[in-house]
mmCIF file of C-alpha atoms in Angstrom:
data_model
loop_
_atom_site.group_PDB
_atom_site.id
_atom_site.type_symbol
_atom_site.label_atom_id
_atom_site.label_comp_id
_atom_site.label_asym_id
_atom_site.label_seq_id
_atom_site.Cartn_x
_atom_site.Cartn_y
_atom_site.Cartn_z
ATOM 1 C CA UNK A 23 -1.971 -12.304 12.450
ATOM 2 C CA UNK A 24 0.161 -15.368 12.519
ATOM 3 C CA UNK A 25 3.585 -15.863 10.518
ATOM 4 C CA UNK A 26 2.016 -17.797 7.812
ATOM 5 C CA UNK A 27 -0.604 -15.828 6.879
ATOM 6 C CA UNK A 28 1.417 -12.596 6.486
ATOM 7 C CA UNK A 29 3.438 -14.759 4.364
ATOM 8 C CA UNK A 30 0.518 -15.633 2.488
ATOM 9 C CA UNK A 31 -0.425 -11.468 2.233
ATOM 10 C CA UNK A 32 2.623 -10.908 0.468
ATOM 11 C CA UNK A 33 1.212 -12.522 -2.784
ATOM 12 C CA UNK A 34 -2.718 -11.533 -2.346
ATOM 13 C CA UNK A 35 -1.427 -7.359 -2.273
ATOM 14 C CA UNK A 36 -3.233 -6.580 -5.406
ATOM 15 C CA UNK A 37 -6.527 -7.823 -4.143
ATOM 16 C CA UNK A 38 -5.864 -6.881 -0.357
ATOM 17 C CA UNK A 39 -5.553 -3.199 -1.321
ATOM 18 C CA UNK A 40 -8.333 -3.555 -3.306
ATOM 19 C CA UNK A 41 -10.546 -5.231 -0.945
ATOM 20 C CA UNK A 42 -9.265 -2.152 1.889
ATOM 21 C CA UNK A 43 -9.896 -0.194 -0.724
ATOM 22 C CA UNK A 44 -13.078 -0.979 -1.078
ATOM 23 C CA UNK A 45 -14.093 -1.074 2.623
ATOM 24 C CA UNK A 46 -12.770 2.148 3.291
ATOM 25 C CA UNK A 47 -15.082 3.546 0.287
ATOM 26 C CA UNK A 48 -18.082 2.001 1.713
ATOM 27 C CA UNK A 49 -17.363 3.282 4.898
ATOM 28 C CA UNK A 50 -17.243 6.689 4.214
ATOM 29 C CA UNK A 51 -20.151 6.556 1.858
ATOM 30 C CA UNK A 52 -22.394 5.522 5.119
ATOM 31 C CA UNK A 53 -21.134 8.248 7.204
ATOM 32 C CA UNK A 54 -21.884 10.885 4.316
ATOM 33 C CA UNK A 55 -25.586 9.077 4.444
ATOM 34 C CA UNK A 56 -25.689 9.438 8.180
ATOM 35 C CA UNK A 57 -24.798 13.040 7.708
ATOM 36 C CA UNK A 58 -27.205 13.954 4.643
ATOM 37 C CA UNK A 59 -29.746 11.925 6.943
ATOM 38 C CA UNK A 60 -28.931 14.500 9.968
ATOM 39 C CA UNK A 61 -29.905 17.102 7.504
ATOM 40 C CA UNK A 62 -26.299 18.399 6.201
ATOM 41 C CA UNK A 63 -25.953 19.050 2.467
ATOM 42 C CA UNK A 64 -24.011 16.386 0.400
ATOM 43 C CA UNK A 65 -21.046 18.340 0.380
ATOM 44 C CA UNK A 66 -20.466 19.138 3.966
ATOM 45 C CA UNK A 67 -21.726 15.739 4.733
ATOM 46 C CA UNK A 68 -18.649 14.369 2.805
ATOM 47 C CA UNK A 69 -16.418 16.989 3.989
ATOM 48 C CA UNK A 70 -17.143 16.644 7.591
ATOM 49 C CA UNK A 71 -17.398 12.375 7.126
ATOM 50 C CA UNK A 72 -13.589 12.794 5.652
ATOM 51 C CA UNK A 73 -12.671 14.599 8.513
ATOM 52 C CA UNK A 74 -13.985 11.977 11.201
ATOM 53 C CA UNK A 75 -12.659 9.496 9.018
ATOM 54 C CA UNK A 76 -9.096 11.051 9.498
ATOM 55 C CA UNK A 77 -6.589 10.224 6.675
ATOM 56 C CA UNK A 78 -7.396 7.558 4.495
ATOM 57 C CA UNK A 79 -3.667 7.068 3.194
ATOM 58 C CA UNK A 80 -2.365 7.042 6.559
ATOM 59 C CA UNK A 81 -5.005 4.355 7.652
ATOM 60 C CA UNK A 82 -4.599 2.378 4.305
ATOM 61 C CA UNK A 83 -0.102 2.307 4.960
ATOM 62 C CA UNK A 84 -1.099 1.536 8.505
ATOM 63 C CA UNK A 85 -3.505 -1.527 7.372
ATOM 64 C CA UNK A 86 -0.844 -2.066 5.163
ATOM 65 C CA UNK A 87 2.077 -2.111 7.924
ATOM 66 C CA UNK A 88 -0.061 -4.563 10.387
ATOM 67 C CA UNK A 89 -0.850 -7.132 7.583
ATOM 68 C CA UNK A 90 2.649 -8.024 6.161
ATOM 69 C CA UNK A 91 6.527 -8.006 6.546
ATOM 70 C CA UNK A 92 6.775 -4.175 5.381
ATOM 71 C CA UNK A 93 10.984 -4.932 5.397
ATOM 72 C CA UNK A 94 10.421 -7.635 2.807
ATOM 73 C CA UNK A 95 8.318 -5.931 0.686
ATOM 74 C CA UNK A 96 10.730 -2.579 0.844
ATOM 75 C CA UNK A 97 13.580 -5.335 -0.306
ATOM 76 C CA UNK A 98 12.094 -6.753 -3.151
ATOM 77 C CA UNK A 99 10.865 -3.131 -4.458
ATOM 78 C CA UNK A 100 14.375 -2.459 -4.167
ATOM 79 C CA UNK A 101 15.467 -4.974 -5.719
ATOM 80 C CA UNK A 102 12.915 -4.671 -8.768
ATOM 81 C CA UNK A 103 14.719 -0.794 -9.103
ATOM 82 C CA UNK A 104 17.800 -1.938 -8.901
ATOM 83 C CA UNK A 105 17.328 -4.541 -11.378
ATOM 84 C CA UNK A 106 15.117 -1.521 -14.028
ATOM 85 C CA UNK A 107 17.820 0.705 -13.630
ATOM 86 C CA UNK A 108 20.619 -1.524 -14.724
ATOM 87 C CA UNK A 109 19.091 -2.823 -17.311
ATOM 88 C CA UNK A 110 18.558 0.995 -18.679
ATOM 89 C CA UNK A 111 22.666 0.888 -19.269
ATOM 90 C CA UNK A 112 24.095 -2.494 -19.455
ATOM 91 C CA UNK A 113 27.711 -1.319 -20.056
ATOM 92 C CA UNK A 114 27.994 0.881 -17.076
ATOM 93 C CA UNK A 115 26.414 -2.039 -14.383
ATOM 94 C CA UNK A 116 28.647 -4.694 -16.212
ATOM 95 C CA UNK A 117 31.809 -1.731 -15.673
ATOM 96 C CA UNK A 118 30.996 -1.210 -11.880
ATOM 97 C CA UNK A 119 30.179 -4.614 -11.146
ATOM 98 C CA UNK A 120 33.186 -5.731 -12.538
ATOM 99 C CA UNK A 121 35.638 -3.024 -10.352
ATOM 100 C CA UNK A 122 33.560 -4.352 -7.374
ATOM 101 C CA UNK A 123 34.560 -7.860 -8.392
ATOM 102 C CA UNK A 124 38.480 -6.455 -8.583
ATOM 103 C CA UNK A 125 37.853 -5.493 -4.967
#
């Protein structure tokens, strides 16, 4: 993936993760029809399609990991905390931003 377009997947997350999402689901929906088809019940079909699947949170945070600048978006969550928890006491930031500024 070039430079620019990982740029551009740092705005489209919402509907990337939904579109992987989405993929993944269909995915393992065919493998459970494979196995029903191989005459396994619907449970073990899902069960043992899961399992050949492997995790599907590790795969979706790898997806995630190839696709983007992983640093960037770990800064501005970060940042968004930073800026939430401050704003829960105003007196106390402005305090310790202020003896930082003295520094």
């Amino acid at each position: 993936m070039n430079s620019w377009k990982r740029f551009a997947a740092l705005f489209r997350r919402k509907q990337l993760d939904a579109d992987m999402a989405e993929e993944m689901r269909l995915h393992l929906e065919r493998r459970v029809e494979e196995n029903v088809a191989n005459g396994m019940s619907p449970e073990e079909a899902r069960y043992a399609a899961l399992r050949a699947f492997g995790g599907v949170e590790q795969a979706k945070e790898l997806a995630r990991e190839q696709r983007g600048w992983r640093w960037l978006e770990q800064l501005t969550q970060d940042f968004r905390n930073a800026v939430r928890q401050i704003s829960k006491s105003p007196r106390f930031s402005a305090v310790v931003i202020l003896i930082l500024a003295l520094g």
